[in-house]
Amino acid sequence: MKNKYHLLLLLLWLAIGTSLRFWRLEVLPPWTDECATMVFSLGNSFRIVPLNQIISSDVLLQQLVPTPLVGFTTVIQHLLNESTHPPVYFVLAHLWMKIFSPTGEVASILAARSLSACLGILSIPAMFWFAYVAFRSKLVGQIAAAMMAVSPYTIFLAREARHYTLVMLLVIASLCCLVKAIQKIYTQQSLPISLMFVWVIINCVGVATHYFFMLTLCAEGLVLLAKIWQSKQQHRTWWRISIVAVGTLVGCLVWIPNLLNIPGSDLTSWVGGSSPHTRWLEPLGRLLLWLMSMLLLLPSALTLPLAVIILSGVVTLVFLVWSLPPMIQGLKIYQENPDTHLTIQILTGYVWGAIALSLFFTYGLGKDLTLAARFQFFYAPAIILLLGAALAGCWHQVQQLRFLVHSKVAVSIILLMATLGGVTVGGNLGYLQNQRPDILAAIIQQASQNNILIATTHIHHGQTGRMMGLAWELQNLPAKNLQFFLAGKDSKTQNYTQAQQILTQQLTQLQRPLDLWLVEFRTPIDVESQNCVLDQKYGNFAGEYSYKFYHCVAQTSTN
């Protein structure tokens, strides 16, 4: 009867998690990285999109159309030549997109995102199993699974057509092996060959899914080194761990050539542009926000009224002040329990090691890993499990907590607030959202009454993806001529002089009146000489896009 109860409860978390991940999943157009996922998963290439010439939205979106007879080899070839990511997820997405995307039509964003959503749903029972292995407690497992189901952060990752939910599953599996291995060693048991083999396979697949999985391996290594140091007298029992390390290293050697190309890539240069040494408080503030979002995220998007954002901030602060003491007290119950003390040490050591690595890359190497919420995936499962243990410990308490709230009521309120955060993510009302082509597209639709030309400077496929997002949202514009111009760098001079000349020349040949939108245009250009007048009524930033809006009228003839 008890097992049936636990199964029904787990099914409830699955139902809630599924609803939050699929609710309005197709509403927003794809942003830059999602366009990259779709293009590469379909076996297409960004390099086919023409530069330095005016193209229609159909030409721009053509690379989002499934191509028949394309196989894994083409997918991997284009990905490794044009991107900085390993191929496992993209090969899996290729199979998925073949099933759910009709040939000859632009691929479905719902189909692209649903793979990530389904993998995110699988993380709910995976977290239950991880918690049960770590704590031997179905209560901790149930609450950790519930937290995984409603956590705003995990829902955010699951609602994007990216590889983070897959790699998070692999992080959970690898951490499960870590905890199990240390537990066996501390009880003087030999490490099973099967566990070692599975652990190596998981680690190798993890690195082949996302290179940041190596941060998981590094944080695990720090935990293992600390435990080996603490148990010097038992050093002989640790030797099999070295076999796991060597096996993982051998499996990862194949990616070294790709890894060596990443630091100099234009695709990753933005990570080094935040100046963490001069603006040193900003990374810490961002890191704190990402950590908070694993539990709570109230409406805070910049598109909301200021009063709503302020109210959300006040409620968040009050909630944290109220909820942290009982959660800390709840975690102490498992920390002081001899049967679970080791597990708490492993998880907290892993989290602190992971955060230290993130800050080392940010401040030590100048690569700011706090710039994007998605980069925190490699320690999110450990934090969610610790939250689950803290709430389970709180659930066991019989005394009343702060503000005269019973412990079980407090746990219910905390889970309810986390669920509200999940709804915030699904409603696109939180700060976790990325570029929003729909916001700029709405401005373009409102402001432009004439033919439209959208121009941008091109560095890599990231800019192409940004334009694809706009083209996706604007493709149903009624009776309007929508065109794009991607200004490419000259291969010899590495500047945009030739592209500028081509664009100004093309402007003279387009029918007037014309509305010119310079979006993310990173080089000066003289369009005023082409009778294009800047419209001062519109701002210069919307939906993570910078822009300028010009009205181009017919040239006046002089006698």
XYZ file of C-alpha atoms in Angstrom:
559
model
C 0.000 0.000 0.000
C 2.832 2.345 0.863
C 4.581 1.682 -2.467
C 1.320 2.379 -4.289
C 1.027 5.683 -2.422
C 4.564 6.685 -3.417
C 3.896 5.732 -7.042
C 0.716 7.832 -7.156
C 2.534 10.766 -5.581
C 5.354 10.504 -8.113
C 2.787 10.411 -10.917
C 1.330 13.627 -9.499
C 4.735 15.351 -9.682
C 5.120 14.060 -13.232
C 1.728 15.488 -14.184
C 2.550 18.881 -12.662
C 6.029 18.920 -14.201
C 4.678 17.961 -17.616
C 2.025 20.688 -17.491
C 4.542 23.377 -16.543
C 6.974 22.303 -19.267
C 4.467 22.051 -22.108
C 2.170 24.941 -21.200
C 2.349 27.528 -24.038
C 5.576 25.875 -25.185
C 5.220 27.030 -28.799
C 4.174 30.641 -28.105
C 7.551 32.365 -28.484
C 9.587 32.314 -31.700
C 12.998 30.601 -31.515
C 15.888 32.684 -30.227
C 19.451 32.514 -31.543
C 20.624 29.284 -29.897
C 17.364 27.506 -30.620
C 17.731 28.379 -34.303
C 21.204 26.835 -34.139
C 19.770 23.670 -32.580
C 17.158 23.378 -35.314
C 19.516 24.102 -38.223
C 22.188 21.643 -37.102
C 19.698 18.976 -35.989
C 18.079 19.080 -39.415
C 21.485 18.524 -41.010
C 21.572 22.001 -42.558
C 24.241 24.703 -42.564
C 24.314 28.402 -41.715
C 27.027 28.972 -44.296
C 24.538 28.582 -47.121
C 22.702 31.752 -46.057
C 23.956 34.507 -48.432
C 25.903 37.462 -47.046
C 26.153 40.977 -48.492
C 23.017 40.695 -50.541
C 19.349 41.383 -49.967
C 17.401 38.209 -49.293
C 13.803 37.394 -48.498
C 12.621 35.863 -45.242
C 11.958 32.618 -47.146
C 15.635 32.361 -48.074
C 16.646 33.088 -44.485
C 14.289 30.454 -43.082
C 15.155 27.818 -45.673
C 17.761 26.291 -43.347
C 14.960 25.541 -40.879
C 13.278 23.280 -43.435
C 13.963 19.533 -43.045
C 16.106 18.060 -45.802
C 15.338 14.496 -46.933
C 18.084 11.864 -47.011
C 20.317 13.786 -44.570
C 21.972 11.487 -42.034
C 24.019 11.614 -38.846
C 27.272 12.186 -40.717
C 26.043 15.464 -42.198
C 24.665 16.610 -38.845
C 27.980 15.974 -37.093
C 30.016 17.477 -39.933
C 28.137 20.790 -40.004
C 28.054 20.991 -36.200
C 31.780 20.446 -35.688
C 32.692 22.799 -38.556
C 30.410 25.666 -37.545
C 29.789 25.349 -33.804
C 31.578 24.720 -30.505
C 29.322 21.944 -29.208
C 29.741 18.153 -29.195
C 27.185 16.123 -31.164
C 25.248 13.701 -28.905
C 22.182 15.883 -28.339
C 22.061 17.063 -31.945
C 22.112 13.505 -33.249
C 19.264 12.639 -30.887
C 17.393 15.786 -31.962
C 17.939 14.820 -35.604
C 15.990 11.608 -35.036
C 13.320 13.502 -33.107
C 12.906 16.227 -35.740
C 12.666 13.637 -38.510
C 9.651 12.132 -36.778
C 7.815 15.342 -35.927
C 8.764 17.811 -38.700
C 7.127 17.421 -42.131
C 9.469 17.642 -45.123
C 9.164 20.811 -47.195
C 7.876 23.024 -44.397
C 9.638 25.134 -41.790
C 10.250 22.907 -38.790
C 7.936 23.128 -35.813
C 9.290 24.963 -32.782
C 6.978 22.836 -30.641
C 8.653 19.708 -31.994
C 12.116 21.153 -31.373
C 11.341 22.204 -27.806
C 9.365 19.112 -26.894
C 12.482 16.914 -26.901
C 14.055 19.065 -24.210
C 10.742 19.166 -22.334
C 10.451 15.363 -22.386
C 14.015 14.973 -21.127
C 13.186 17.487 -18.404
C 10.204 15.358 -17.394
C 12.489 12.315 -17.122
C 14.607 14.250 -14.625
C 11.715 14.102 -12.121
C 11.838 10.302 -11.524
C 15.627 10.484 -11.965
C 15.795 12.919 -9.052
C 13.586 10.625 -6.973
C 15.977 7.738 -7.609
C 19.048 9.899 -6.940
C 17.577 11.047 -3.616
C 16.657 7.511 -2.609
C 20.161 6.206 -3.409
C 21.739 9.098 -1.511
C 19.485 9.196 1.577
C 17.603 5.869 1.546
C 14.484 7.930 2.176
C 11.392 7.961 -0.019
C 10.291 11.178 1.684
C 13.451 12.957 0.522
C 12.930 11.371 -2.885
C 9.353 12.593 -3.152
C 10.140 16.163 -2.113
C 13.244 16.315 -4.333
C 11.157 15.027 -7.258
C 8.489 17.637 -6.478
C 11.133 20.359 -6.401
C 12.562 19.171 -9.712
C 9.042 19.234 -11.165
C 8.282 22.841 -10.175
C 11.706 24.519 -9.900
C 11.650 27.652 -12.080
C 15.234 27.013 -13.164
C 14.677 23.459 -14.390
C 11.459 24.480 -16.148
C 13.340 27.293 -17.883
C 15.915 24.843 -19.234
C 13.251 22.336 -20.267
C 11.307 24.891 -22.326
C 14.160 25.627 -24.720
C 15.298 23.602 -27.715
C 18.747 23.079 -26.240
C 20.796 20.261 -24.736
C 20.712 21.276 -21.075
C 18.020 18.860 -19.880
C 19.891 15.925 -21.419
C 23.193 16.904 -19.855
C 21.436 17.548 -16.522
C 20.144 13.961 -16.591
C 23.735 12.837 -17.089
C 24.872 15.060 -14.200
C 22.272 13.375 -11.973
C 23.492 9.945 -13.072
C 27.158 10.820 -12.526
C 26.475 12.306 -9.079
C 24.512 9.192 -8.198
C 27.600 7.106 -9.041
C 29.802 9.472 -7.015
C 27.641 9.203 -3.905
C 27.290 5.431 -4.233
C 31.045 4.969 -4.727
C 32.018 7.037 -1.672
C 29.366 5.351 0.459
C 30.746 1.922 -0.454
C 34.322 2.961 0.213
C 33.420 4.387 3.632
C 31.719 1.119 4.555
C 34.845 -0.840 3.531
C 33.143 -2.382 0.512
C 34.865 -2.962 -2.801
C 33.759 -0.723 -5.644
C 31.757 -2.912 -8.094
C 33.135 -3.230 -11.611
C 29.635 -2.604 -12.974
C 29.413 0.735 -11.134
C 32.831 1.765 -12.414
C 31.917 0.858 -15.998
C 28.560 2.691 -15.893
C 30.193 5.744 -14.307
C 32.827 5.957 -17.055
C 30.192 5.616 -19.791
C 28.018 8.322 -18.206
C 30.967 10.685 -17.914
C 32.067 10.150 -21.512
C 28.535 10.649 -22.865
C 28.195 13.743 -20.650
C 31.277 15.385 -22.173
C 30.052 14.403 -25.651
C 26.779 16.204 -24.861
C 28.170 19.446 -23.423
C 31.781 20.366 -22.738
C 30.747 22.073 -19.479
C 30.123 18.572 -18.152
C 33.866 18.667 -17.492
C 33.062 21.109 -14.681
C 30.965 18.325 -13.154
C 33.971 16.024 -13.370
C 36.250 18.657 -11.833
C 33.846 19.312 -8.936
C 33.513 15.567 -8.370
C 37.295 15.328 -8.417
C 37.559 17.984 -5.701
C 35.121 16.037 -3.525
C 37.053 12.800 -4.056
C 40.395 14.428 -3.275
C 38.961 15.883 -0.058
C 37.602 12.492 0.981
C 40.868 10.709 0.162
C 42.746 13.279 2.233
C 40.377 12.781 5.172
C 40.748 9.002 5.091
C 44.488 8.543 4.592
C 44.488 5.355 6.596
C 42.060 3.824 4.080
C 43.924 4.896 0.949
C 44.082 1.345 -0.394
C 40.297 1.257 -0.800
C 40.338 4.212 -3.199
C 42.476 2.720 -5.972
C 39.533 1.735 -8.180
C 38.482 5.379 -8.364
C 41.667 5.988 -10.363
C 40.447 3.463 -12.941
C 37.246 5.504 -13.335
C 39.315 8.682 -13.719
C 41.609 7.140 -16.336
C 38.701 5.612 -18.241
C 36.888 8.962 -18.286
C 40.043 10.752 -19.417
C 40.624 8.293 -22.264
C 37.010 8.669 -23.383
C 37.358 12.454 -23.441
C 40.661 12.676 -25.343
C 38.833 12.631 -28.670
C 37.429 16.111 -27.936
C 40.751 17.826 -27.217
C 41.150 19.290 -30.776
C 37.685 20.809 -30.525
C 38.339 22.158 -27.039
C 41.554 23.837 -28.153
C 39.614 25.809 -30.782
C 37.009 27.162 -28.367
C 39.009 29.945 -26.592
C 39.709 31.754 -29.885
C 36.248 31.297 -31.354
C 33.998 34.283 -32.074
C 31.102 32.170 -30.807
C 32.447 32.238 -27.235
C 34.049 35.698 -27.157
C 31.006 37.229 -25.416
C 31.788 35.235 -22.254
C 35.005 37.243 -21.876
C 33.422 40.654 -22.394
C 31.810 41.372 -19.006
C 34.880 42.954 -17.292
C 34.497 41.010 -14.013
C 37.650 42.593 -12.594
C 36.367 46.168 -12.837
C 32.692 45.350 -12.229
C 33.377 42.606 -9.735
C 30.055 42.725 -7.884
C 27.923 41.981 -10.954
C 28.938 38.296 -11.336
C 28.219 37.678 -7.651
C 24.805 39.313 -7.997
C 23.973 37.253 -11.072
C 25.139 34.059 -9.392
C 22.896 34.780 -6.416
C 19.926 35.344 -8.750
C 20.514 32.044 -10.567
C 20.768 30.207 -7.239
C 17.546 31.797 -6.003
C 15.755 30.858 -9.233
C 16.230 27.180 -8.447
C 13.664 27.735 -5.692
C 11.773 30.927 -6.475
C 11.107 33.260 -9.391
C 8.323 35.827 -9.261
C 7.268 38.074 -12.191
C 10.191 40.409 -12.903
C 10.443 40.838 -16.679
C 11.400 44.346 -17.817
C 8.246 44.473 -19.942
C 6.127 44.494 -16.766
C 5.113 47.663 -14.886
C 7.718 48.864 -12.410
C 5.268 48.437 -9.514
C 4.924 44.717 -10.292
C 8.707 44.247 -10.384
C 9.147 46.076 -7.057
C 6.334 44.057 -5.447
C 7.901 40.810 -6.708
C 11.243 41.845 -5.229
C 9.694 42.637 -1.837
C 7.741 39.360 -1.724
C 10.879 37.414 -2.737
C 12.922 39.032 0.029
C 10.233 38.401 2.671
C 9.812 34.803 1.525
C 13.543 34.083 1.692
C 13.872 35.631 5.161
C 10.959 33.493 6.344
C 11.849 30.203 4.597
C 15.624 29.947 4.998
C 15.740 29.310 8.791
C 13.372 26.290 8.750
C 15.141 24.867 5.683
C 18.542 25.227 7.357
C 17.146 23.577 10.463
C 15.667 20.795 8.338
C 19.004 20.163 6.621
C 20.719 19.918 10.005
C 18.571 16.895 10.839
C 20.196 14.924 8.023
C 23.596 16.487 8.654
C 23.563 15.299 12.275
C 22.239 11.852 11.390
C 25.168 9.362 11.210
C 23.468 7.510 8.341
C 23.180 10.597 6.112
C 26.010 12.808 7.364
C 28.360 11.561 4.641
C 25.822 12.241 1.880
C 25.331 15.837 3.049
C 29.107 16.281 3.066
C 29.400 14.961 -0.493
C 26.593 17.155 -1.863
C 27.614 20.357 -0.085
C 31.252 19.760 -1.024
C 30.230 19.283 -4.644
C 28.130 22.472 -4.675
C 30.857 24.586 -3.087
C 33.429 23.104 -5.447
C 31.216 23.818 -8.470
C 30.579 27.415 -7.402
C 34.311 27.882 -6.747
C 35.060 26.627 -10.277
C 32.504 29.023 -11.743
C 34.046 31.948 -9.875
C 37.568 30.831 -10.811
C 36.676 30.905 -14.496
C 34.953 34.270 -14.014
C 37.570 36.133 -11.987
C 40.693 34.061 -12.579
C 40.415 33.364 -16.308
C 38.157 36.267 -17.298
C 35.476 33.917 -18.705
C 32.292 34.983 -16.958
C 30.201 31.851 -16.443
C 27.595 33.852 -14.517
C 26.453 35.727 -17.634
C 23.922 33.035 -18.542
C 21.590 31.147 -16.230
C 21.933 27.996 -18.339
C 25.640 27.670 -17.470
C 24.714 26.770 -13.874
C 23.190 23.425 -14.883
C 26.130 21.351 -13.651
C 25.396 21.921 -9.955
C 21.624 22.521 -10.089
C 20.685 18.845 -9.369
C 22.812 18.834 -6.207
C 21.179 22.037 -4.956
C 17.700 20.704 -5.708
C 18.486 17.494 -3.820
C 19.758 19.527 -0.850
C 16.532 21.558 -0.975
C 14.598 18.294 -0.994
C 16.521 17.055 2.056
C 16.025 20.386 3.842
C 12.265 20.316 3.243
C 12.069 16.643 4.242
C 13.859 17.474 7.491
C 11.503 20.380 8.012
C 8.556 18.023 7.393
C 9.734 15.811 10.283
C 9.725 18.674 12.775
C 6.710 18.808 15.076
C 7.217 22.224 16.650
C 5.741 25.332 15.114
C 8.034 27.458 12.986
C 8.361 31.179 12.539
C 5.134 33.169 12.247
C 3.301 30.286 14.016
C 3.245 28.085 10.910
C 3.333 24.311 11.309
C 6.311 22.552 9.678
C 4.208 20.616 7.146
C 2.333 23.789 6.235
C 5.656 25.582 5.765
C 6.859 22.867 3.377
C 3.605 23.124 1.432
C 3.930 26.926 1.184
C 7.523 26.664 -0.061
C 6.559 24.121 -2.739
C 3.590 26.297 -3.719
C 5.831 29.344 -4.122
C 8.238 27.296 -6.248
C 5.275 26.240 -8.395
C 4.284 29.878 -8.794
C 7.835 30.469 -10.040
C 7.347 27.693 -12.585
C 4.163 29.400 -13.787
C 6.139 32.652 -14.047
C 8.605 30.957 -16.382
C 5.828 29.417 -18.490
C 4.187 32.824 -18.789
C 7.523 34.386 -19.907
C 7.357 36.833 -17.010
C 10.730 36.082 -15.409
C 14.244 37.411 -15.898
C 15.446 34.009 -17.080
C 14.117 34.520 -20.597
C 16.641 35.074 -23.403
C 16.302 37.124 -26.580
C 12.708 37.935 -27.450
C 12.267 38.360 -31.218
C 8.527 38.738 -30.650
C 9.005 42.017 -28.757
C 11.022 43.714 -31.506
C 8.804 42.150 -34.192
C 5.747 43.710 -32.540
C 7.438 47.119 -32.656
C 8.337 46.634 -36.319
C 4.759 45.659 -37.156
C 3.398 48.667 -35.306
C 5.838 51.219 -36.691
C 6.320 50.116 -40.305
C 3.667 50.863 -42.890
C 5.942 50.372 -45.896
C 8.307 47.756 -47.313
C 10.812 46.623 -44.694
C 14.534 45.971 -44.869
C 16.230 44.603 -41.746
C 20.034 44.799 -41.798
C 22.590 43.445 -39.354
C 26.343 42.935 -39.178
C 27.380 39.299 -39.383
C 30.174 37.747 -37.299
C 29.055 34.130 -37.005
C 25.861 32.099 -37.131
C 24.638 33.772 -33.932
C 23.647 36.855 -35.929
C 21.992 34.687 -38.567
C 19.999 33.010 -35.808
C 18.868 36.370 -34.460
C 17.554 37.353 -37.860
C 15.882 33.958 -38.227
C 13.989 34.635 -35.009
C 12.688 37.917 -36.421
C 11.875 36.357 -39.785
C 10.007 33.557 -37.992
C 7.830 36.048 -36.121
C 7.307 38.345 -39.124
C 6.757 35.705 -41.799
C 2.993 36.224 -41.743
C 3.130 39.971 -42.222
C 0.164 40.892 -44.474
C 0.976 42.436 -47.843
C 4.407 43.685 -46.835
C 7.697 43.136 -48.541
C 10.079 41.923 -45.849
C 13.763 41.577 -46.713
C 17.035 41.079 -44.872
C 20.675 42.055 -45.367
C 23.484 40.304 -43.468
C 26.617 42.420 -43.744
C 29.626 40.108 -43.776
C 33.228 40.979 -42.964
C 35.784 41.137 -45.746
C 37.936 38.019 -45.372
C 41.163 39.966 -45.997
C 40.626 43.274 -44.195
C 38.292 41.914 -41.471
C 36.134 45.025 -41.678
C 32.715 45.891 -43.072
C 33.757 48.532 -45.622
C 32.738 46.456 -48.631
C 29.457 45.387 -46.988
C 28.633 49.021 -46.203
C 29.188 50.010 -49.808
C 27.003 47.168 -51.070
C 24.200 48.033 -48.657
C 24.172 51.743 -49.541
C 24.189 50.836 -53.220
C 21.315 48.381 -52.740
C 19.327 51.054 -50.901
C 19.317 53.211 -54.039
C 17.691 50.384 -56.008
C 14.905 49.499 -53.576
C 11.409 50.877 -54.009
C 10.625 53.886 -51.828
C 9.162 54.605 -49.318
C 11.148 52.024 -47.385
C 11.487 51.343 -43.655
C 15.084 50.460 -42.764
C 15.803 48.720 -39.463
C 19.459 48.472 -38.458
C 19.385 45.660 -35.890
C 22.559 44.798 -33.969
C 24.428 46.796 -36.611
C 27.914 47.056 -35.073
C 29.661 49.355 -37.541
C 29.007 52.985 -38.549
C 27.141 53.505 -41.810
C 25.938 56.633 -43.591
C 22.314 56.029 -44.571
C 21.262 59.669 -44.193
C 22.892 60.360 -47.556
C 20.394 57.883 -49.033
C 17.462 60.012 -47.801
C 16.933 57.778 -44.769
C 15.814 59.722 -41.695
C 16.130 58.369 -38.166
C 12.794 58.006 -36.373
C 13.279 59.479 -32.896
C 9.942 58.227 -31.557
C 11.204 54.694 -31.053
C 13.809 53.534 -28.584
C 16.999 51.715 -29.447
C 16.634 48.514 -27.407
C 13.894 45.867 -27.260
C 13.819 42.162 -26.455
C 17.625 41.971 -26.136
C 17.998 43.539 -29.592
C 19.581 46.923 -30.210
C 18.115 48.749 -33.197
C 17.691 52.004 -35.123
C 14.664 52.768 -37.284
C 14.950 54.871 -40.463
C 12.350 56.106 -42.947
C 13.826 56.103 -46.451
C 11.965 58.307 -48.924
C 12.402 58.870 -52.653
C 15.400 60.886 -53.777
C 14.469 64.420 -54.767
C 15.599 65.365 -58.267
C 17.302 68.702 -58.829
C 17.411 70.629 -62.091
